[in-house]
Amino acid sequence: MGENSDVNDIEGRKNGFQSFEHAAADIVLAASFNSSGTRIVLCSADHKIRVYNIDEDNEYFLVDQWRGHDAEVLDVQWLASSLGQFFATIGGDNKFKLWREDPSQAFKSGRRFRCIFSQSPLNHVSYVSFGSKTIRHDLFLSLITHDGLLSLLEPADPESLSSWNVIDNIYPFGQHHRGTEARFRLSFHQGEGPSTNAVFAGLDPNAISLAVSAIEHIKIYRAVKSVNEIAWAPGCLHPYDIIAAACNDGTIRIFEVNTPHEVDASSRTPAVKAYKPNGPRRALPATMRNAPSGIGAGLADMSRNAPPREVMNSLNIKHEWKQAALLSHDEAPVWKIRWIYDGSALASTGDDGKVHLWKQSLSGDYVDFAETEPV
């Protein structure tokens, strides 16, 4: 701030802006407000992090400052969490750090915020951008390195956030050499769910949406939380297959898998024409009559007795699927699901400690018609 700082400050207040001394010994590289707008955290090239509170008169006062990284602090973001005051940083020392406020420590003590998690990239290339996403009580982190490695993480311990699991690692734009400058950046969609049009088009309402950029390109990724178990429905109650998935986001997703085909007999595949359940089947081609089966077929080199190509092509069946139901399990992860013997009902259990029994109504909706209380 220069010699005209007082004049600039008065003019700024008239226009709704306010300047303040940030006390950094070098350039400030990033800043972030918390969700309520009552705090701001700054990171700078002098390796330090500074947190300021904003009082009722819009005056900024220093809460604490400390050396956060062993190099310049490149980026900082507050995390939306109901567990307390958290923010994350990345630095030129190849570190990602998660910080949590400790109210037991005095202001300006240098110990008010404690690092509860630190991670270095698997490929030993520095992080250049990161983002966070909160869905109800679930928190996700995504980081990208200078050579383009994108990582998605979720907490192994949601209560303390002190340990994290990597869900996936990918190179969205291929691996870049250290000498190249692709300017990778990423951003989560911050709404509660995808846009209405995307949901109407079939996107899962609980999908996580992430945009990743590199110079002139942007890629969008959609993902749902991990599936803990799947169960294929037995029986023949429907002209299609039904598969249920128990998910970590407290839902059960039920999918219908169909195999559309023409009803005209002339369009049937050779395998269908050969199959006659109530009468003799068409004789197999001579090349298949004496062919070994099972493991013996592999040992005998089936290439000498391969079936005609038209029979092999009959296995290339078109499949279509759709999500038929999204069942809520009280927002608790679902771990086990089982269909009853004829596929008319589904039992499930999860972290809520209950056993739920789901059944399809006459209208086609799945209803939680019975459940047991935890013992």
mmCIF file of C-alpha atoms in Angstrom:
data_model
loop_
_atom_site.group_PDB
_atom_site.id
_atom_site.type_symbol
_atom_site.label_atom_id
_atom_site.label_comp_id
_atom_site.label_asym_id
_atom_site.label_seq_id
_atom_site.Cartn_x
_atom_site.Cartn_y
_atom_site.Cartn_z
ATOM 1 C CA MET A 1 0.000 0.000 0.000
ATOM 2 C CA GLY A 2 1.408 3.389 -0.982
ATOM 3 C CA GLU A 3 1.279 6.891 0.461
ATOM 4 C CA ASN A 4 -2.255 7.425 -0.845
ATOM 5 C CA SER A 5 -3.564 4.360 0.967
ATOM 6 C CA ASP A 6 -5.814 6.370 3.297
ATOM 7 C CA VAL A 7 -7.434 8.156 0.352
ATOM 8 C CA ASN A 8 -7.816 4.909 -1.535
ATOM 9 C CA ASP A 9 -9.294 3.270 1.562
ATOM 10 C CA ILE A 10 -11.937 6.007 1.924
ATOM 11 C CA GLU A 11 -12.825 5.795 -1.764
ATOM 12 C CA GLY A 12 -12.944 1.999 -1.549
ATOM 13 C CA ARG A 13 -15.355 2.083 1.385
ATOM 14 C CA LYS A 14 -17.690 4.375 -0.602
ATOM 15 C CA ASN A 15 -17.768 1.781 -3.392
ATOM 16 C CA GLY A 16 -18.211 -1.193 -1.071
ATOM 17 C CA PHE A 17 -14.551 -2.277 -1.107
ATOM 18 C CA GLN A 18 -11.971 -2.227 1.640
ATOM 19 C CA SER A 19 -8.206 -2.657 1.536
ATOM 20 C CA PHE A 20 -6.080 -3.866 4.436
ATOM 21 C CA GLU A 21 -2.454 -4.628 5.217
ATOM 22 C CA HIS A 22 -1.875 -8.341 4.609
ATOM 23 C CA ALA A 23 1.625 -8.314 6.140
ATOM 24 C CA ALA A 24 3.026 -10.764 3.580
ATOM 25 C CA ALA A 25 6.728 -10.351 2.843
ATOM 26 C CA ASP A 26 6.187 -11.431 -0.768
ATOM 27 C CA ILE A 27 3.409 -11.564 -3.359
ATOM 28 C CA VAL A 28 0.043 -13.039 -2.322
ATOM 29 C CA LEU A 29 -0.672 -15.936 -4.675
ATOM 30 C CA ALA A 30 -4.218 -16.922 -3.656
ATOM 31 C CA ALA A 31 -7.053 -16.061 -1.269
ATOM 32 C CA SER A 32 -10.267 -17.770 -0.222
ATOM 33 C CA PHE A 33 -13.325 -16.776 1.815
ATOM 34 C CA ASN A 34 -15.165 -19.272 3.975
ATOM 35 C CA SER A 35 -18.783 -20.136 3.106
ATOM 36 C CA SER A 36 -20.241 -17.449 5.403
ATOM 37 C CA GLY A 37 -17.844 -14.729 4.229
ATOM 38 C CA THR A 38 -16.609 -14.001 7.763
ATOM 39 C CA ARG A 39 -13.031 -15.245 7.274
ATOM 40 C CA ILE A 40 -10.404 -15.002 4.598
ATOM 41 C CA VAL A 41 -7.212 -17.037 4.222
ATOM 42 C CA LEU A 42 -4.246 -15.812 2.190
ATOM 43 C CA CYS A 43 -1.238 -17.735 0.903
ATOM 44 C CA SER A 44 1.908 -16.154 -0.434
ATOM 45 C CA ALA A 45 5.306 -16.696 -1.962
ATOM 46 C CA ASP A 46 6.974 -16.181 1.434
ATOM 47 C CA HIS A 47 5.866 -19.751 2.367
ATOM 48 C CA LYS A 48 3.317 -18.453 4.877
ATOM 49 C CA ILE A 49 -0.426 -18.756 5.435
ATOM 50 C CA ARG A 50 -2.479 -16.003 7.083
ATOM 51 C CA VAL A 51 -6.056 -16.170 8.349
ATOM 52 C CA TYR A 52 -8.129 -13.053 9.010
ATOM 53 C CA ASN A 53 -11.532 -12.625 10.653
ATOM 54 C CA ILE A 54 -13.955 -9.901 9.615
ATOM 55 C CA ASP A 55 -15.874 -8.133 12.370
ATOM 56 C CA GLU A 56 -19.264 -6.423 12.264
ATOM 57 C CA ASP A 57 -17.650 -3.183 11.065
ATOM 58 C CA ASN A 58 -15.998 -5.022 8.163
ATOM 59 C CA GLU A 59 -12.609 -4.592 9.785
ATOM 60 C CA TYR A 60 -10.009 -7.316 9.129
ATOM 61 C CA PHE A 61 -7.925 -8.552 12.047
ATOM 62 C CA LEU A 62 -5.261 -11.252 12.018
ATOM 63 C CA VAL A 63 -6.157 -14.584 13.596
ATOM 64 C CA ASP A 64 -2.864 -16.347 12.951
ATOM 65 C CA GLN A 65 0.065 -16.660 10.567
ATOM 66 C CA TRP A 66 2.586 -19.471 10.199
ATOM 67 C CA ARG A 67 4.970 -21.180 7.792
ATOM 68 C CA GLY A 68 2.712 -23.609 5.938
ATOM 69 C CA HIS A 69 5.068 -25.063 3.300
ATOM 70 C CA ASP A 70 8.772 -25.293 2.578
ATOM 71 C CA ALA A 71 8.238 -23.338 -0.643
ATOM 72 C CA GLU A 72 5.745 -20.836 -2.070
ATOM 73 C CA VAL A 73 2.111 -21.612 -1.189
ATOM 74 C CA LEU A 74 0.410 -21.812 -4.586
ATOM 75 C CA ASP A 75 -3.280 -22.141 -3.794
ATOM 76 C CA VAL A 76 -5.702 -22.223 -0.847
ATOM 77 C CA GLN A 77 -9.409 -23.065 -0.483
ATOM 78 C CA TRP A 78 -11.843 -23.285 2.411
ATOM 79 C CA LEU A 79 -13.714 -26.587 2.520
ATOM 80 C CA ALA A 80 -17.431 -26.713 3.174
ATOM 81 C CA SER A 81 -17.721 -29.073 6.117
ATOM 82 C CA SER A 82 -20.055 -29.403 9.085
ATOM 83 C CA LEU A 83 -17.187 -30.805 11.162
ATOM 84 C CA GLY A 84 -15.380 -27.521 11.720
ATOM 85 C CA GLN A 85 -13.144 -24.939 10.085
ATOM 86 C CA PHE A 86 -11.026 -26.574 7.393
ATOM 87 C CA PHE A 87 -9.023 -25.308 4.463
ATOM 88 C CA ALA A 88 -6.495 -26.913 2.120
ATOM 89 C CA THR A 89 -3.303 -25.711 0.449
ATOM 90 C CA ILE A 90 -0.827 -26.838 -2.183
ATOM 91 C CA GLY A 91 2.779 -25.689 -2.295
ATOM 92 C CA GLY A 92 5.871 -25.695 -4.421
ATOM 93 C CA ASP A 93 7.313 -28.321 -2.059
ATOM 94 C CA ASN A 94 5.136 -30.988 -3.772
ATOM 95 C CA LYS A 95 2.731 -31.100 -0.819
ATOM 96 C CA PHE A 96 -1.024 -30.995 -0.429
ATOM 97 C CA LYS A 97 -2.061 -30.134 3.134
ATOM 98 C CA LEU A 98 -5.354 -30.038 4.983
ATOM 99 C CA TRP A 99 -5.602 -27.650 7.953
ATOM 100 C CA ARG A 100 -8.068 -27.623 10.844
ATOM 101 C CA GLU A 101 -8.607 -24.910 13.446
ATOM 102 C CA ASP A 102 -7.785 -25.708 17.055
ATOM 103 C CA PRO A 103 -9.822 -23.286 19.223
ATOM 104 C CA SER A 104 -7.771 -24.235 22.286
ATOM 105 C CA GLN A 105 -4.781 -22.348 20.858
ATOM 106 C CA ALA A 106 -4.475 -18.583 21.244
ATOM 107 C CA PHE A 107 -4.753 -16.109 18.386
ATOM 108 C CA LYS A 108 -1.432 -15.188 16.731
ATOM 109 C CA SER A 109 0.297 -18.113 18.433
ATOM 110 C CA GLY A 110 1.340 -19.757 15.171
ATOM 111 C CA ARG A 111 -0.458 -22.916 16.328
ATOM 112 C CA ARG A 112 -4.109 -21.966 15.861
ATOM 113 C CA PHE A 113 -4.394 -24.146 12.727
ATOM 114 C CA ARG A 114 -2.986 -27.658 12.665
ATOM 115 C CA CYS A 115 -2.091 -29.803 9.646
ATOM 116 C CA ILE A 116 -4.196 -32.972 9.914
ATOM 117 C CA PHE A 117 -3.337 -34.498 6.527
ATOM 118 C CA SER A 118 -0.440 -34.180 4.106
ATOM 119 C CA GLN A 119 0.149 -35.922 0.794
ATOM 120 C CA SER A 120 2.729 -35.857 -1.991
ATOM 121 C CA PRO A 121 1.954 -36.851 -5.615
ATOM 122 C CA LEU A 122 2.602 -40.458 -6.580
ATOM 123 C CA ASN A 123 4.539 -39.299 -9.636
ATOM 124 C CA HIS A 124 6.673 -36.811 -7.620
ATOM 125 C CA VAL A 125 5.436 -33.901 -9.769
ATOM 126 C CA SER A 126 4.011 -30.872 -7.973
ATOM 127 C CA TYR A 127 0.285 -30.202 -7.710
ATOM 128 C CA VAL A 128 -0.957 -27.203 -9.680
ATOM 129 C CA SER A 129 -4.681 -27.165 -8.907
ATOM 130 C CA PHE A 130 -7.232 -28.760 -6.589
ATOM 131 C CA GLY A 131 -10.902 -28.566 -5.676
ATOM 132 C CA SER A 132 -13.424 -29.908 -3.176
ATOM 133 C CA LYS A 133 -17.042 -30.988 -3.323
ATOM 134 C CA THR A 134 -19.519 -31.622 -0.507
ATOM 135 C CA ILE A 135 -22.698 -33.665 -1.004
ATOM 136 C CA ARG A 136 -24.664 -33.657 2.231
ATOM 137 C CA HIS A 137 -22.138 -35.213 4.652
ATOM 138 C CA ASP A 138 -19.775 -36.552 1.972
ATOM 139 C CA LEU A 139 -16.599 -34.692 1.042
ATOM 140 C CA PHE A 140 -14.449 -35.249 -2.059
ATOM 141 C CA LEU A 141 -11.104 -33.832 -3.114
ATOM 142 C CA SER A 142 -9.569 -33.714 -6.555
ATOM 143 C CA LEU A 143 -5.961 -32.762 -7.378
ATOM 144 C CA ILE A 144 -4.020 -32.452 -10.614
ATOM 145 C CA THR A 145 -0.252 -32.369 -11.064
ATOM 146 C CA HIS A 146 1.954 -30.389 -13.421
ATOM 147 C CA ASP A 147 2.185 -33.374 -15.808
ATOM 148 C CA GLY A 148 -1.606 -33.914 -15.845
ATOM 149 C CA LEU A 149 -2.253 -36.702 -13.308
ATOM 150 C CA LEU A 150 -5.788 -36.246 -11.935
ATOM 151 C CA SER A 151 -6.638 -37.865 -8.571
ATOM 152 C CA LEU A 152 -10.026 -38.197 -6.869
ATOM 153 C CA LEU A 153 -10.028 -38.793 -3.096
ATOM 154 C CA GLU A 154 -12.574 -39.447 -0.365
ATOM 155 C CA PRO A 155 -11.965 -39.549 3.411
ATOM 156 C CA ALA A 156 -11.252 -42.931 4.979
ATOM 157 C CA ASP A 157 -12.357 -41.434 8.294
ATOM 158 C CA PRO A 158 -15.136 -38.866 7.688
ATOM 159 C CA GLU A 159 -15.143 -37.878 11.356
ATOM 160 C CA SER A 160 -11.565 -36.608 11.543
ATOM 161 C CA LEU A 161 -10.572 -36.229 7.842
ATOM 162 C CA SER A 162 -7.074 -37.299 8.892
ATOM 163 C CA SER A 163 -6.776 -40.093 6.311
ATOM 164 C CA TRP A 164 -7.971 -40.322 2.715
ATOM 165 C CA ASN A 165 -8.410 -43.001 0.055
ATOM 166 C CA VAL A 166 -7.682 -42.497 -3.627
ATOM 167 C CA ILE A 167 -10.737 -43.451 -5.680
ATOM 168 C CA ASP A 168 -9.078 -43.060 -9.070
ATOM 169 C CA ASN A 169 -5.986 -41.750 -10.882
ATOM 170 C CA ILE A 170 -6.142 -40.811 -14.584
ATOM 171 C CA TYR A 171 -4.381 -38.652 -17.165
ATOM 172 C CA PRO A 172 -7.300 -36.787 -18.846
ATOM 173 C CA PHE A 173 -5.090 -35.260 -21.548
ATOM 174 C CA GLY A 174 -2.278 -37.797 -21.569
ATOM 175 C CA GLN A 175 0.954 -37.451 -19.639
ATOM 176 C CA HIS A 176 2.818 -34.187 -20.234
ATOM 177 C CA HIS A 177 6.553 -33.737 -19.881
ATOM 178 C CA ARG A 178 7.906 -31.481 -17.158
ATOM 179 C CA GLY A 179 9.091 -28.899 -19.664
ATOM 180 C CA THR A 180 5.606 -28.325 -21.096
ATOM 181 C CA GLU A 181 3.147 -25.801 -19.685
ATOM 182 C CA ALA A 182 -0.398 -27.085 -20.055
ATOM 183 C CA ARG A 183 -1.848 -24.908 -17.250
ATOM 184 C CA PHE A 184 -4.054 -27.664 -15.836
ATOM 185 C CA ARG A 185 -7.005 -26.442 -13.776
ATOM 186 C CA LEU A 186 -10.063 -28.166 -12.321
ATOM 187 C CA SER A 187 -13.395 -27.254 -10.776
ATOM 188 C CA PHE A 188 -16.210 -29.264 -9.198
ATOM 189 C CA HIS A 189 -19.826 -28.431 -9.907
ATOM 190 C CA GLN A 190 -20.824 -26.857 -6.584
ATOM 191 C CA GLY A 191 -24.594 -27.322 -6.700
ATOM 192 C CA GLU A 192 -26.442 -29.922 -4.643
ATOM 193 C CA GLY A 193 -26.926 -32.002 -7.778
ATOM 194 C CA PRO A 194 -26.594 -31.902 -11.584
ATOM 195 C CA SER A 195 -28.735 -29.552 -13.652
ATOM 196 C CA THR A 196 -32.381 -30.480 -14.115
ATOM 197 C CA ASN A 197 -31.933 -31.104 -17.823
ATOM 198 C CA ALA A 198 -29.047 -33.496 -17.162
ATOM 199 C CA VAL A 199 -31.160 -35.453 -14.681
ATOM 200 C CA PHE A 200 -34.073 -35.586 -17.134
ATOM 201 C CA ALA A 201 -31.631 -36.902 -19.739
ATOM 202 C CA GLY A 202 -30.802 -39.810 -17.427
ATOM 203 C CA LEU A 203 -27.844 -38.583 -15.347
ATOM 204 C CA ASP A 204 -27.831 -39.896 -11.801
ATOM 205 C CA PRO A 205 -29.054 -37.121 -9.420
ATOM 206 C CA ASN A 206 -26.194 -37.968 -7.036
ATOM 207 C CA ALA A 207 -23.499 -37.797 -9.705
ATOM 208 C CA ILE A 208 -20.292 -35.897 -8.966
ATOM 209 C CA SER A 209 -19.404 -33.489 -11.794
ATOM 210 C CA LEU A 210 -15.868 -32.254 -12.436
ATOM 211 C CA ALA A 211 -14.454 -30.012 -15.182
ATOM 212 C CA VAL A 212 -10.748 -30.228 -16.101
ATOM 213 C CA SER A 213 -8.966 -27.812 -18.438
ATOM 214 C CA ALA A 214 -5.634 -27.762 -20.263
ATOM 215 C CA ILE A 215 -4.812 -24.733 -22.435
ATOM 216 C CA GLU A 216 -7.682 -24.707 -25.015
ATOM 217 C CA HIS A 217 -9.435 -27.938 -23.969
ATOM 218 C CA ILE A 218 -12.016 -28.659 -21.266
ATOM 219 C CA LYS A 219 -13.207 -32.131 -20.301
ATOM 220 C CA ILE A 220 -16.190 -32.883 -18.072
ATOM 221 C CA TYR A 221 -16.345 -36.000 -15.924
ATOM 222 C CA ARG A 222 -19.373 -37.447 -14.165
ATOM 223 C CA ALA A 223 -19.089 -40.109 -11.474
ATOM 224 C CA VAL A 224 -21.200 -41.774 -8.806
ATOM 225 C CA LYS A 225 -20.018 -43.012 -5.451
ATOM 226 C CA SER A 226 -18.522 -46.461 -5.172
ATOM 227 C CA VAL A 227 -20.656 -49.582 -5.437
ATOM 228 C CA ASN A 228 -20.290 -51.950 -2.466
ATOM 229 C CA GLU A 229 -22.203 -54.924 -3.868
ATOM 230 C CA ILE A 230 -24.381 -55.964 -6.795
ATOM 231 C CA ALA A 231 -27.097 -58.602 -7.053
ATOM 232 C CA TRP A 232 -28.635 -60.023 -10.233
ATOM 233 C CA ALA A 233 -32.321 -60.820 -9.786
ATOM 234 C CA PRO A 234 -33.283 -64.472 -10.388
ATOM 235 C CA GLY A 235 -36.558 -65.659 -11.878
ATOM 236 C CA CYS A 236 -38.429 -64.708 -15.030
ATOM 237 C CA LEU A 237 -40.970 -62.179 -13.767
ATOM 238 C CA HIS A 238 -39.979 -59.661 -16.445
ATOM 239 C CA PRO A 239 -38.893 -59.832 -20.092
ATOM 240 C CA TYR A 240 -35.622 -58.153 -19.103
ATOM 241 C CA ASP A 241 -32.836 -58.638 -16.551
ATOM 242 C CA ILE A 242 -32.751 -56.704 -13.276
ATOM 243 C CA ILE A 243 -29.534 -55.836 -11.432
ATOM 244 C CA ALA A 244 -29.388 -54.029 -8.071
ATOM 245 C CA ALA A 245 -26.359 -52.102 -6.798
ATOM 246 C CA ALA A 246 -25.672 -51.224 -3.137
ATOM 247 C CA CYS A 247 -23.878 -47.879 -3.030
ATOM 248 C CA ASN A 248 -21.761 -46.006 -0.540
ATOM 249 C CA ASP A 249 -23.882 -42.850 -0.837
ATOM 250 C CA GLY A 250 -26.799 -44.458 1.007
ATOM 251 C CA THR A 251 -28.793 -45.523 -2.028
ATOM 252 C CA ILE A 252 -29.725 -48.673 -3.921
ATOM 253 C CA ARG A 253 -29.805 -48.353 -7.694
ATOM 254 C CA ILE A 254 -31.894 -50.820 -9.680
ATOM 255 C CA PHE A 255 -31.125 -51.248 -13.378
ATOM 256 C CA GLU A 256 -33.141 -52.903 -16.132
ATOM 257 C CA VAL A 257 -31.079 -54.559 -18.886
ATOM 258 C CA ASN A 258 -32.931 -55.271 -22.118
ATOM 259 C CA THR A 259 -31.978 -56.983 -25.378
ATOM 260 C CA PRO A 260 -34.174 -55.380 -28.072
ATOM 261 C CA HIS A 261 -34.689 -57.416 -31.248
ATOM 262 C CA GLU A 262 -37.032 -57.799 -34.210
ATOM 263 C CA VAL A 263 -39.975 -60.155 -33.785
ATOM 264 C CA ASP A 264 -39.953 -61.084 -37.489
ATOM 265 C CA ALA A 265 -38.769 -64.699 -37.790
ATOM 266 C CA SER A 266 -36.773 -63.864 -40.910
ATOM 267 C CA SER A 267 -34.560 -61.528 -38.864
ATOM 268 C CA ARG A 268 -33.694 -64.051 -36.161
ATOM 269 C CA THR A 269 -30.094 -65.028 -35.696
ATOM 270 C CA PRO A 270 -28.911 -68.530 -36.722
ATOM 271 C CA ALA A 271 -28.625 -69.582 -33.081
ATOM 272 C CA VAL A 272 -32.274 -68.683 -32.399
ATOM 273 C CA LYS A 273 -33.472 -70.487 -35.536
ATOM 274 C CA ALA A 274 -31.589 -73.611 -34.500
ATOM 275 C CA TYR A 275 -33.162 -73.683 -31.037
ATOM 276 C CA LYS A 276 -36.506 -75.526 -30.816
ATOM 277 C CA PRO A 277 -37.534 -76.223 -27.212
ATOM 278 C CA ASN A 278 -40.340 -78.669 -28.109
ATOM 279 C CA GLY A 279 -38.822 -80.470 -31.035
ATOM 280 C CA PRO A 280 -35.597 -81.660 -32.609
ATOM 281 C CA ARG A 281 -32.875 -79.090 -33.069
ATOM 282 C CA ARG A 282 -31.168 -78.428 -36.359
ATOM 283 C CA ALA A 283 -28.047 -80.528 -36.787
ATOM 284 C CA LEU A 284 -24.818 -78.815 -35.898
ATOM 285 C CA PRO A 285 -22.315 -78.101 -38.661
ATOM 286 C CA ALA A 286 -19.950 -80.968 -39.321
ATOM 287 C CA THR A 287 -17.048 -78.916 -38.017
ATOM 288 C CA MET A 288 -18.704 -78.744 -34.585
ATOM 289 C CA ARG A 289 -19.999 -82.340 -34.131
ATOM 290 C CA ASN A 290 -16.828 -83.817 -32.712
ATOM 291 C CA ALA A 291 -15.322 -80.654 -31.223
ATOM 292 C CA PRO A 292 -13.992 -81.058 -27.663
ATOM 293 C CA SER A 293 -15.566 -78.941 -24.961
ATOM 294 C CA GLY A 294 -14.496 -77.217 -21.773
ATOM 295 C CA ILE A 295 -10.800 -77.173 -20.919
ATOM 296 C CA GLY A 296 -10.207 -79.852 -23.525
ATOM 297 C CA ALA A 297 -11.365 -77.440 -26.207
ATOM 298 C CA GLY A 298 -8.674 -74.977 -25.294
ATOM 299 C CA LEU A 299 -6.023 -77.672 -25.143
ATOM 300 C CA ALA A 300 -7.070 -79.089 -28.500
ATOM 301 C CA ASP A 301 -6.691 -75.723 -30.243
ATOM 302 C CA MET A 302 -10.249 -74.846 -31.221
ATOM 303 C CA SER A 303 -9.006 -72.777 -34.118
ATOM 304 C CA ARG A 304 -8.997 -76.020 -36.147
ATOM 305 C CA ASN A 305 -12.664 -76.691 -35.388
ATOM 306 C CA ALA A 306 -14.028 -73.151 -34.999
ATOM 307 C CA PRO A 307 -17.790 -72.725 -35.605
ATOM 308 C CA PRO A 308 -18.963 -70.765 -38.634
ATOM 309 C CA ARG A 309 -18.656 -66.984 -38.297
ATOM 310 C CA GLU A 310 -22.422 -66.548 -38.536
ATOM 311 C CA VAL A 311 -22.904 -68.619 -35.376
ATOM 312 C CA MET A 312 -20.194 -66.676 -33.524
ATOM 313 C CA ASN A 313 -21.811 -63.375 -34.561
ATOM 314 C CA SER A 314 -25.044 -64.490 -32.933
ATOM 315 C CA LEU A 315 -23.378 -63.732 -29.589
ATOM 316 C CA ASN A 316 -23.008 -60.067 -30.556
ATOM 317 C CA ILE A 317 -26.326 -59.081 -28.994
ATOM 318 C CA LYS A 318 -27.330 -55.476 -28.492
ATOM 319 C CA HIS A 319 -27.922 -54.565 -24.836
ATOM 320 C CA GLU A 320 -29.691 -51.505 -23.492
ATOM 321 C CA TRP A 321 -29.966 -50.466 -19.856
ATOM 322 C CA LYS A 322 -31.724 -47.851 -17.787
ATOM 323 C CA GLN A 323 -31.904 -46.964 -14.118
ATOM 324 C CA ALA A 324 -35.364 -48.057 -13.039
ATOM 325 C CA ALA A 325 -35.230 -46.983 -9.391
ATOM 326 C CA LEU A 326 -33.137 -45.036 -6.894
ATOM 327 C CA LEU A 327 -33.938 -46.172 -3.342
ATOM 328 C CA SER A 328 -32.919 -44.179 -0.267
ATOM 329 C CA HIS A 329 -31.286 -46.014 2.629
ATOM 330 C CA ASP A 330 -31.433 -43.172 5.183
ATOM 331 C CA GLU A 331 -28.226 -41.700 3.700
ATOM 332 C CA ALA A 332 -26.206 -44.525 5.297
ATOM 333 C CA PRO A 333 -23.855 -46.656 3.148
ATOM 334 C CA VAL A 334 -25.476 -49.893 1.927
ATOM 335 C CA TRP A 335 -23.264 -52.976 2.217
ATOM 336 C CA LYS A 336 -25.327 -56.074 1.471
ATOM 337 C CA ILE A 337 -28.261 -56.786 -0.854
ATOM 338 C CA ARG A 338 -29.987 -60.083 -1.708
ATOM 339 C CA TRP A 339 -32.959 -60.949 -3.929
ATOM 340 C CA ILE A 340 -35.398 -63.585 -2.690
ATOM 341 C CA TYR A 341 -35.641 -66.795 -4.693
ATOM 342 C CA ASP A 342 -38.012 -65.540 -7.423
ATOM 343 C CA GLY A 343 -36.687 -61.980 -7.673
ATOM 344 C CA SER A 344 -39.909 -60.391 -6.423
ATOM 345 C CA ALA A 345 -38.330 -58.708 -3.387
ATOM 346 C CA LEU A 346 -34.928 -57.367 -2.342
ATOM 347 C CA ALA A 347 -33.386 -57.351 1.142
ATOM 348 C CA SER A 348 -30.713 -54.815 2.086
ATOM 349 C CA THR A 349 -28.655 -53.784 5.093
ATOM 350 C CA GLY A 350 -26.187 -50.990 5.791
ATOM 351 C CA ASP A 351 -24.725 -48.610 8.336
ATOM 352 C CA ASP A 352 -28.159 -47.662 9.662
ATOM 353 C CA GLY A 353 -28.261 -51.069 11.367
ATOM 354 C CA LYS A 354 -31.592 -52.027 9.809
ATOM 355 C CA VAL A 355 -32.638 -54.769 7.387
ATOM 356 C CA HIS A 356 -34.920 -53.356 4.692
ATOM 357 C CA LEU A 357 -37.203 -55.383 2.427
ATOM 358 C CA TRP A 358 -38.108 -53.773 -0.889
ATOM 359 C CA LYS A 359 -40.891 -54.877 -3.194
ATOM 360 C CA GLN A 360 -42.208 -53.600 -6.502
ATOM 361 C CA SER A 361 -45.764 -52.226 -6.373
ATOM 362 C CA LEU A 362 -48.397 -52.591 -9.086
ATOM 363 C CA SER A 363 -47.424 -49.143 -10.377
ATOM 364 C CA GLY A 364 -43.849 -50.358 -10.885
ATOM 365 C CA ASP A 365 -42.312 -48.372 -7.989
ATOM 366 C CA TYR A 366 -40.126 -50.091 -5.389
ATOM 367 C CA VAL A 367 -41.463 -49.661 -1.856
ATOM 368 C CA ASP A 368 -39.717 -50.236 1.481
ATOM 369 C CA PHE A 369 -42.569 -52.334 2.861
ATOM 370 C CA ALA A 370 -40.760 -53.867 5.851
ATOM 371 C CA GLU A 371 -37.729 -53.172 7.981
ATOM 372 C CA THR A 372 -36.234 -54.370 11.257
ATOM 373 C CA GLU A 373 -34.914 -52.018 13.908
ATOM 374 C CA PRO A 374 -31.250 -52.367 14.966
ATOM 375 C CA VAL A 375 -30.680 -54.749 17.859
#
